[in-house]
C-alpha atoms as a PDB file:
ATOM      1  CA  MET A   1      -5.908 -49.768  10.597  1.00  0.00           C
ATOM      2  CA  LEU A   2      -6.184 -46.128  11.431  1.00  0.00           C
ATOM      3  CA  GLN A   3      -4.853 -43.674   8.897  1.00  0.00           C
ATOM      4  CA  ILE A   4      -3.699 -40.189   9.643  1.00  0.00           C
ATOM      5  CA  ALA A   5      -4.915 -37.522   7.335  1.00  0.00           C
ATOM      6  CA  SER A   6      -2.193 -35.191   5.970  1.00  0.00           C
ATOM      7  CA  PRO A   7      -2.752 -31.657   7.085  1.00  0.00           C
ATOM      8  CA  VAL A   8      -4.128 -29.407   4.358  1.00  0.00           C
ATOM      9  CA  VAL A   9      -1.875 -26.457   3.535  1.00  0.00           C
ATOM     10  CA  THR A  10      -3.937 -23.496   2.628  1.00  0.00           C
ATOM     11  CA  ALA A  11      -3.040 -20.455   0.360  1.00  0.00           C
ATOM     12  CA  GLY A  12      -3.010 -18.459   3.608  1.00  0.00           C
ATOM     13  CA  ASP A  13      -0.454 -20.889   5.263  1.00  0.00           C
ATOM     14  CA  LYS A  14       1.710 -20.363   2.128  1.00  0.00           C
ATOM     15  CA  LEU A  15       1.412 -16.611   2.195  1.00  0.00           C
ATOM     16  CA  VAL A  16       2.512 -16.405   5.856  1.00  0.00           C
ATOM     17  CA  HIS A  17       5.404 -18.936   5.197  1.00  0.00           C
ATOM     18  CA  ASN A  18       6.575 -16.995   2.219  1.00  0.00           C
ATOM     19  CA  GLN A  19       6.423 -13.696   3.898  1.00  0.00           C
ATOM     20  CA  ALA A  20       8.624 -15.048   6.704  1.00  0.00           C
ATOM     21  CA  ARG A  21      11.164 -15.986   4.040  1.00  0.00           C
ATOM     22  CA  ILE A  22      10.910 -12.556   2.445  1.00  0.00           C
ATOM     23  CA  ASP A  23      11.359 -10.861   5.773  1.00  0.00           C
ATOM     24  CA  LEU A  24      14.623 -12.845   6.355  1.00  0.00           C
ATOM     25  CA  LEU A  25      15.887 -11.916   2.880  1.00  0.00           C
ATOM     26  CA  GLN A  26      15.041  -8.202   3.521  1.00  0.00           C
ATOM     27  CA  LEU A  27      16.995  -8.351   6.756  1.00  0.00           C
ATOM     28  CA  GLU A  28      19.972  -9.694   4.929  1.00  0.00           C
ATOM     29  CA  GLN A  29      19.546  -6.884   2.342  1.00  0.00           C
ATOM     30  CA  SER A  30      19.714  -4.327   5.229  1.00  0.00           C
ATOM     31  CA  ARG A  31      22.833  -5.953   6.644  1.00  0.00           C
ATOM     32  CA  LEU A  32      24.513  -5.787   3.126  1.00  0.00           C
ATOM     33  CA  ALA A  33      23.410  -2.228   2.664  1.00  0.00           C
ATOM     34  CA  ALA A  34      25.118  -1.218   5.943  1.00  0.00           C
ATOM     35  CA  GLU A  35      28.305  -3.117   4.729  1.00  0.00           C
ATOM     36  CA  LEU A  36      28.040  -1.257   1.365  1.00  0.00           C
ATOM     37  CA  ALA A  37      27.660   2.163   3.087  1.00  0.00           C
ATOM     38  CA  ALA A  38      30.640   1.411   5.321  1.00  0.00           C
ATOM     39  CA  GLY A  39      32.902   0.832   2.383  1.00  0.00           C
ATOM     40  CA  GLU A  40      33.883   2.769  -0.704  1.00  0.00           C
ATOM     41  CA  GLU A  41      32.272   0.695  -3.494  1.00  0.00           C
ATOM     42  CA  TRP A  42      29.531   3.223  -4.146  1.00  0.00           C
ATOM     43  CA  ASP A  43      32.008   6.014  -4.307  1.00  0.00           C
ATOM     44  CA  ARG A  44      34.425   4.174  -6.659  1.00  0.00           C
ATOM     45  CA  ASP A  45      31.407   3.422  -8.842  1.00  0.00           C
ATOM     46  CA  GLY A  46      30.779   7.222  -9.116  1.00  0.00           C
ATOM     47  CA  PHE A  47      27.652   7.518  -6.968  1.00  0.00           C
ATOM     48  CA  ASN A  48      26.904  10.355  -4.565  1.00  0.00           C
ATOM     49  CA  SER A  49      25.807   8.097  -1.792  1.00  0.00           C
ATOM     50  CA  PRO A  50      25.075   4.422  -0.797  1.00  0.00           C
ATOM     51  CA  TYR A  51      21.481   5.299  -1.147  1.00  0.00           C
ATOM     52  CA  ASP A  52      21.863   6.303  -4.782  1.00  0.00           C
ATOM     53  CA  TRP A  53      23.867   3.163  -5.480  1.00  0.00           C
ATOM     54  CA  ILE A  54      21.288   0.848  -4.029  1.00  0.00           C
ATOM     55  CA  HIS A  55      18.425   2.690  -5.742  1.00  0.00           C
ATOM     56  CA  VAL A  56      20.058   2.496  -9.239  1.00  0.00           C
ATOM     57  CA  ASN A  57      21.792  -0.953  -9.066  1.00  0.00           C
ATOM     58  CA  CYS A  58      19.041  -2.824  -7.283  1.00  0.00           C
ATOM     59  CA  HIS A  59      16.303  -1.122  -9.197  1.00  0.00           C
ATOM     60  CA  LEU A  60      14.408  -0.163  -6.152  1.00  0.00           C
ATOM     61  CA  PRO A  61      12.163   2.684  -5.190  1.00  0.00           C
ATOM     62  CA  GLY A  62      13.912   5.297  -3.079  1.00  0.00           C
ATOM     63  CA  ASN A  63      11.994   4.528   0.025  1.00  0.00           C
ATOM     64  CA  VAL A  64      13.062   0.793  -0.112  1.00  0.00           C
ATOM     65  CA  ALA A  65      16.732   1.796  -0.498  1.00  0.00           C
ATOM     66  CA  GLY A  66      16.357   4.110   2.398  1.00  0.00           C
ATOM     67  CA  ASN A  67      14.753   1.588   4.585  1.00  0.00           C
ATOM     68  CA  TYR A  68      17.549  -0.919   3.865  1.00  0.00           C
ATOM     69  CA  LEU A  69      20.110   1.646   5.035  1.00  0.00           C
ATOM     70  CA  THR A  70      18.051   2.597   8.077  1.00  0.00           C
ATOM     71  CA  VAL A  71      17.481  -0.817   9.226  1.00  0.00           C
ATOM     72  CA  GLY A  72      21.109  -1.961   8.400  1.00  0.00           C
END
């Protein structure tokens, strides 16, 4: 009987797959950042801007917080 070999999943395959998942999560973060910016939560919490709120509360470098707001 003919047996079909299972495809080998390489480290590279896993990297590409994981990056696609990360990209989807970052897109969701951008959507949520836009929602945060449109609301008043950041102001109620005493922050000067949505950027500051994301930077502090999500423990992100400023450029990442800015990217989320720009994309969102």
